[in-house]
Short mmCIF file of C-alpha atoms in Angstrom, two decimals:
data_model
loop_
_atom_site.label_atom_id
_atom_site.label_comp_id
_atom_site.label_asym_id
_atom_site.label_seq_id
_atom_site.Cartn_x
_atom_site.Cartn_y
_atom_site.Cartn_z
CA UNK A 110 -6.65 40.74 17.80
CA UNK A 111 -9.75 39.53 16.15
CA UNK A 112 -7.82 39.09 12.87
CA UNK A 113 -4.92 37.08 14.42
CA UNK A 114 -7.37 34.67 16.48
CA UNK A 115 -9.38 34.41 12.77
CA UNK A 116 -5.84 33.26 10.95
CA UNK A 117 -4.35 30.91 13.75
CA UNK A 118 -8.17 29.20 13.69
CA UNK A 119 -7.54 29.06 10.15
CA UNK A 120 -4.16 27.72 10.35
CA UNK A 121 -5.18 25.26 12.93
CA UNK A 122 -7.98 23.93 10.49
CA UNK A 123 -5.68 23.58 7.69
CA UNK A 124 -2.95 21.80 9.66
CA UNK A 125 -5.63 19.03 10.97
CA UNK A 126 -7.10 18.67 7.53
CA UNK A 127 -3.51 17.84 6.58
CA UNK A 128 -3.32 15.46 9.62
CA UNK A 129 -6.05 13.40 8.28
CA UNK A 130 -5.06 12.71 4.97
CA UNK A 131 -2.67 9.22 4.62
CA UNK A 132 -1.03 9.16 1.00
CA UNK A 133 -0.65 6.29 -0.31
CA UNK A 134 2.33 6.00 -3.33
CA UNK A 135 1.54 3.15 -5.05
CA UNK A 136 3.72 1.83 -7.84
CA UNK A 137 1.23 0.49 -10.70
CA UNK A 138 1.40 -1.41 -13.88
CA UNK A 139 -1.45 -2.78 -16.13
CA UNK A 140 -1.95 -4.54 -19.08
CA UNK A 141 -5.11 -4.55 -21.62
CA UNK A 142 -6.26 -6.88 -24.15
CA UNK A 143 -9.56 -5.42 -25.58
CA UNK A 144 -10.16 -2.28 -28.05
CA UNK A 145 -13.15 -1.25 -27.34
CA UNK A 146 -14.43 -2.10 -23.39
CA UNK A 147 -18.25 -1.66 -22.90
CA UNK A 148 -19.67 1.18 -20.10
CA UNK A 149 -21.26 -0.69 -17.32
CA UNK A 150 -19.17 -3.54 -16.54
CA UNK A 151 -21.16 -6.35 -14.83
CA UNK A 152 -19.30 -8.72 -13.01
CA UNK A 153 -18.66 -11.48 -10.11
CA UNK A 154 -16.00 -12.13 -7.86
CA UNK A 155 -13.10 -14.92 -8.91
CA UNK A 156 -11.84 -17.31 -6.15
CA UNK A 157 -8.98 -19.65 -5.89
CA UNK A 158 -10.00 -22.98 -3.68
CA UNK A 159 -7.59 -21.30 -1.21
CA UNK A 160 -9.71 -18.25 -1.06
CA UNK A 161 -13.00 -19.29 0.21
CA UNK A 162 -12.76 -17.64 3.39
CA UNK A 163 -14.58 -14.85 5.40
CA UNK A 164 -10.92 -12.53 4.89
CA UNK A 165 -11.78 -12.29 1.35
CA UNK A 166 -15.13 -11.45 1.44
CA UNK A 167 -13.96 -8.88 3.77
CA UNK A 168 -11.14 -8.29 1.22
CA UNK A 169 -13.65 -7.85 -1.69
CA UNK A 170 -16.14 -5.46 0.17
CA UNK A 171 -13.03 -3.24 0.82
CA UNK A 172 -12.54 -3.24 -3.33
CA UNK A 173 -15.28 -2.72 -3.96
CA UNK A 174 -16.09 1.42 -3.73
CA UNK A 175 -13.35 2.12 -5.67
CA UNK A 176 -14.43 -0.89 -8.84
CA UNK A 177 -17.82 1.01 -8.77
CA UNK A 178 -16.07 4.15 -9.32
CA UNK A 179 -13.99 2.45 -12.36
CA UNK A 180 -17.32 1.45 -13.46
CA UNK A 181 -18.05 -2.29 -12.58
CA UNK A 182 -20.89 -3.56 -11.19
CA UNK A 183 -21.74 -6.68 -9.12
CA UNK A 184 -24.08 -8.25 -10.88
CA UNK A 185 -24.01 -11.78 -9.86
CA UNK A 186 -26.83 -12.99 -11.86
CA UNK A 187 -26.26 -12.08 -15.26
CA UNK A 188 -22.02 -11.06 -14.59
CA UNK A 189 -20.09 -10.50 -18.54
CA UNK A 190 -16.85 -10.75 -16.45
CA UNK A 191 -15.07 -12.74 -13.17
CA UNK A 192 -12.93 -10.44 -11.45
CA UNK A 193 -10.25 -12.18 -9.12
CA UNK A 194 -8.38 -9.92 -6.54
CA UNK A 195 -5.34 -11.00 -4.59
CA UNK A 196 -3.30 -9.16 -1.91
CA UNK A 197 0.02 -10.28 -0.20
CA UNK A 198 1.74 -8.89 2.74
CA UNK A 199 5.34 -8.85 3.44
CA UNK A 200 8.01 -7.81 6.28
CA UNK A 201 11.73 -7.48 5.28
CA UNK A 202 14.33 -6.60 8.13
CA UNK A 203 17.05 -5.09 7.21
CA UNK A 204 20.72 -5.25 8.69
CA UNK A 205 21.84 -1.82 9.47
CA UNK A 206 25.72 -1.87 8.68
CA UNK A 207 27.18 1.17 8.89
CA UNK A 208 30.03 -0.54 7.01
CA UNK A 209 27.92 -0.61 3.79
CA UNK A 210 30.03 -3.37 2.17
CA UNK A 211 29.85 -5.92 5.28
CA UNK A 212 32.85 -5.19 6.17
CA UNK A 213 34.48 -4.83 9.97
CA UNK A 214 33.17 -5.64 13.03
CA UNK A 215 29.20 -4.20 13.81
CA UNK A 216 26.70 -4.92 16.30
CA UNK A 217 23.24 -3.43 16.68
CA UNK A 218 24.18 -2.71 20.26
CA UNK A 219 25.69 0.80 20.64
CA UNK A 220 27.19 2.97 23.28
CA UNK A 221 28.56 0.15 25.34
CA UNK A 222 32.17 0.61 27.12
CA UNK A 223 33.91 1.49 30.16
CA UNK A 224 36.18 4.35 30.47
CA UNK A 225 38.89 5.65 33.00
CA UNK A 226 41.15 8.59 32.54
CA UNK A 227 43.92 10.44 34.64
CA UNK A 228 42.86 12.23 37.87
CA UNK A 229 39.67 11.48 39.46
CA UNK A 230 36.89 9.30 38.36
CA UNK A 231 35.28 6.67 35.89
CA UNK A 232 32.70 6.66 33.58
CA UNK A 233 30.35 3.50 32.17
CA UNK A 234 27.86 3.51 29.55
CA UNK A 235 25.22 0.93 29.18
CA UNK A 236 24.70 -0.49 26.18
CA UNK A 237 21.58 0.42 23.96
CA UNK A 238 19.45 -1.68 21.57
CA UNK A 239 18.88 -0.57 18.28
CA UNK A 240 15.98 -2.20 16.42
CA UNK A 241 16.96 -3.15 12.64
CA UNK A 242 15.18 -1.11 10.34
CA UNK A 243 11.86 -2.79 9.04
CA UNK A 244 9.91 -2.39 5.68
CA UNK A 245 6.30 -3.13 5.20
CA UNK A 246 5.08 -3.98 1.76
CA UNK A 247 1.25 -5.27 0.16
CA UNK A 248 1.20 -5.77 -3.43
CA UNK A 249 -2.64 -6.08 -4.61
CA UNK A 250 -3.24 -7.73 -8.18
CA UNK A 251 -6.98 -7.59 -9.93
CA UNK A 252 -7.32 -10.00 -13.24
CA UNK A 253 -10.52 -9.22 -15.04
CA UNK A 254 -12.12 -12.27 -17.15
CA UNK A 255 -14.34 -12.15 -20.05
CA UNK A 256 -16.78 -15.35 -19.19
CA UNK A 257 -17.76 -15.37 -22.60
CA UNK A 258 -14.25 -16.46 -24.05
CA UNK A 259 -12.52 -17.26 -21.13
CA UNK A 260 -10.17 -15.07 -21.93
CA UNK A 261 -8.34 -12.15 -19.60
CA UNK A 262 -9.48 -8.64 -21.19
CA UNK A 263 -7.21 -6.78 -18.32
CA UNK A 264 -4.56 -7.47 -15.50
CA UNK A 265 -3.09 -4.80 -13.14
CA UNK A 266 -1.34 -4.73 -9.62
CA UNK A 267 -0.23 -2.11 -7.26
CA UNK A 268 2.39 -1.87 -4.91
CA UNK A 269 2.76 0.09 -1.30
CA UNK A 270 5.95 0.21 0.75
CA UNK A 271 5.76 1.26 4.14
CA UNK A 272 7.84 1.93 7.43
CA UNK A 273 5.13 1.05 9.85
CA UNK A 274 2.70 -1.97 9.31
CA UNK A 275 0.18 -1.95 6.64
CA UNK A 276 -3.62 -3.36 7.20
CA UNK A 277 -5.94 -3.71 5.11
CA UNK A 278 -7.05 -0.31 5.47
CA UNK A 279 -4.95 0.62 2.55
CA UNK A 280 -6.81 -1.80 0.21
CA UNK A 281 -9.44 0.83 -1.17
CA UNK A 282 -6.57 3.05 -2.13
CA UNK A 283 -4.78 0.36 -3.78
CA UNK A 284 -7.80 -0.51 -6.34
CA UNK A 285 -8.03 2.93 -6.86
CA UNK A 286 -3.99 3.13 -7.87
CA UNK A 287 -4.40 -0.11 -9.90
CA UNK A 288 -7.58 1.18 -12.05
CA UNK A 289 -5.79 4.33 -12.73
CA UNK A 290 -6.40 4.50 -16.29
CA UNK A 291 -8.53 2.02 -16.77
CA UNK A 292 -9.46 0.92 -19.23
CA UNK A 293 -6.74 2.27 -21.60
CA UNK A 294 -4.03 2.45 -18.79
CA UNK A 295 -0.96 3.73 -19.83
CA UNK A 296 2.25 1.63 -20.67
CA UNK A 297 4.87 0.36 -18.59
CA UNK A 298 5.43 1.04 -14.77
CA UNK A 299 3.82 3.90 -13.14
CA UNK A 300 3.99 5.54 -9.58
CA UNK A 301 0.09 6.40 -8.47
CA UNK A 302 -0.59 8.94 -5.10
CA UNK A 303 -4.14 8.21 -3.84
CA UNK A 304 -5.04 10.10 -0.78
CA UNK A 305 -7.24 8.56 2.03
CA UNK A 306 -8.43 9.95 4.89
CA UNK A 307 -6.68 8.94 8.49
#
């Protein structure tokens, strides 16, 4: 009996671990200019006029974890680079049409009708509302700036598609999918899995 009880708690522990953990697929592309990048990378945050506002700093303090993990540094006294970090958010409803060419008649609202038959009795159904289906997506973009040239040494973005809502809670694990790599990513378009806890 002991045994069993030791293995379900085990189970149980396992499972809730499991629970906890939100992954995050990100789809990820990046682009280098330099050769040879140095180690510490000292830099300040980039804003656009239309970014002076207390949701990027908030934005930026979320980033920033994973950049020191990548190996930047907020330095801004003496910064080699500008980094400038945008995020977008986006909703896209989708019709539902079981026709899938658009064709026939279709309504969201199903299981409507009234129906009699031979013999005794008749039967009604109320109709039911079916919510269109919804997708969630926040693309995040980070464009690194070497201040001595003024030119940009690196440029990457990640992507994150959702059924439910996306905050801002997914930011850190979006950095973290866009330095993957860094700072020889690979080529071309990637698909990054970052696991946060939930």
């Amino acid at each position: 009996m002991l045994i069993w009880r030791t293995l379900l708690l085990a189970a149980a522990v396992l499972l809730t671990g499991c629970a906890n953990l939100w992954r995050v697929d990100s789809e990820v592309q990046s682009f280098a200019s330099w050769s040879s990048p140095p180690g510490p990378l000292p830099f300040r945050f980039e804003r656009l006029p239309s970014q002076q506002t207390e949701a990027q700093n908030a934005l930026e303090q979320l980033a920033l974890p994973a950049l020191n993990q990548a190996g930047f540094v907020l330095d801004t006294a003496r910064p080699a680079y500008s980094l400038l970090i945008t995020t977008q958010a986006q909703e896209t409803t989708y019709r539902d049409d079981p026709f899938m060419w658009g064709g026939g008649y279709y309504s969201p609202w199903i299981g409507g009708g009234i129906g009699a038959g031979r013999g005794w009795g008749m039967g009604f159904s109320a109709p039911l509302w079916r919510a269109p289906p919804r997708n969630f997506q926040r693309q995040l973009s980070l464009v690194l700036r070497e201040l001595s040239t003024g030119q940009v040494v690196y440029e990457t973005r990640a992507g994150f598609d959702s059924r439910s809502p996306i905050g801002t809670d997914v930011v850190p694990a979006l950095v973290a999918a866009a330095l993957q790599g860094f700072p020889h990513p690979p080529a071309g378009p990637r698909n990054v899995t970052i696991e946060l806890p939930h």
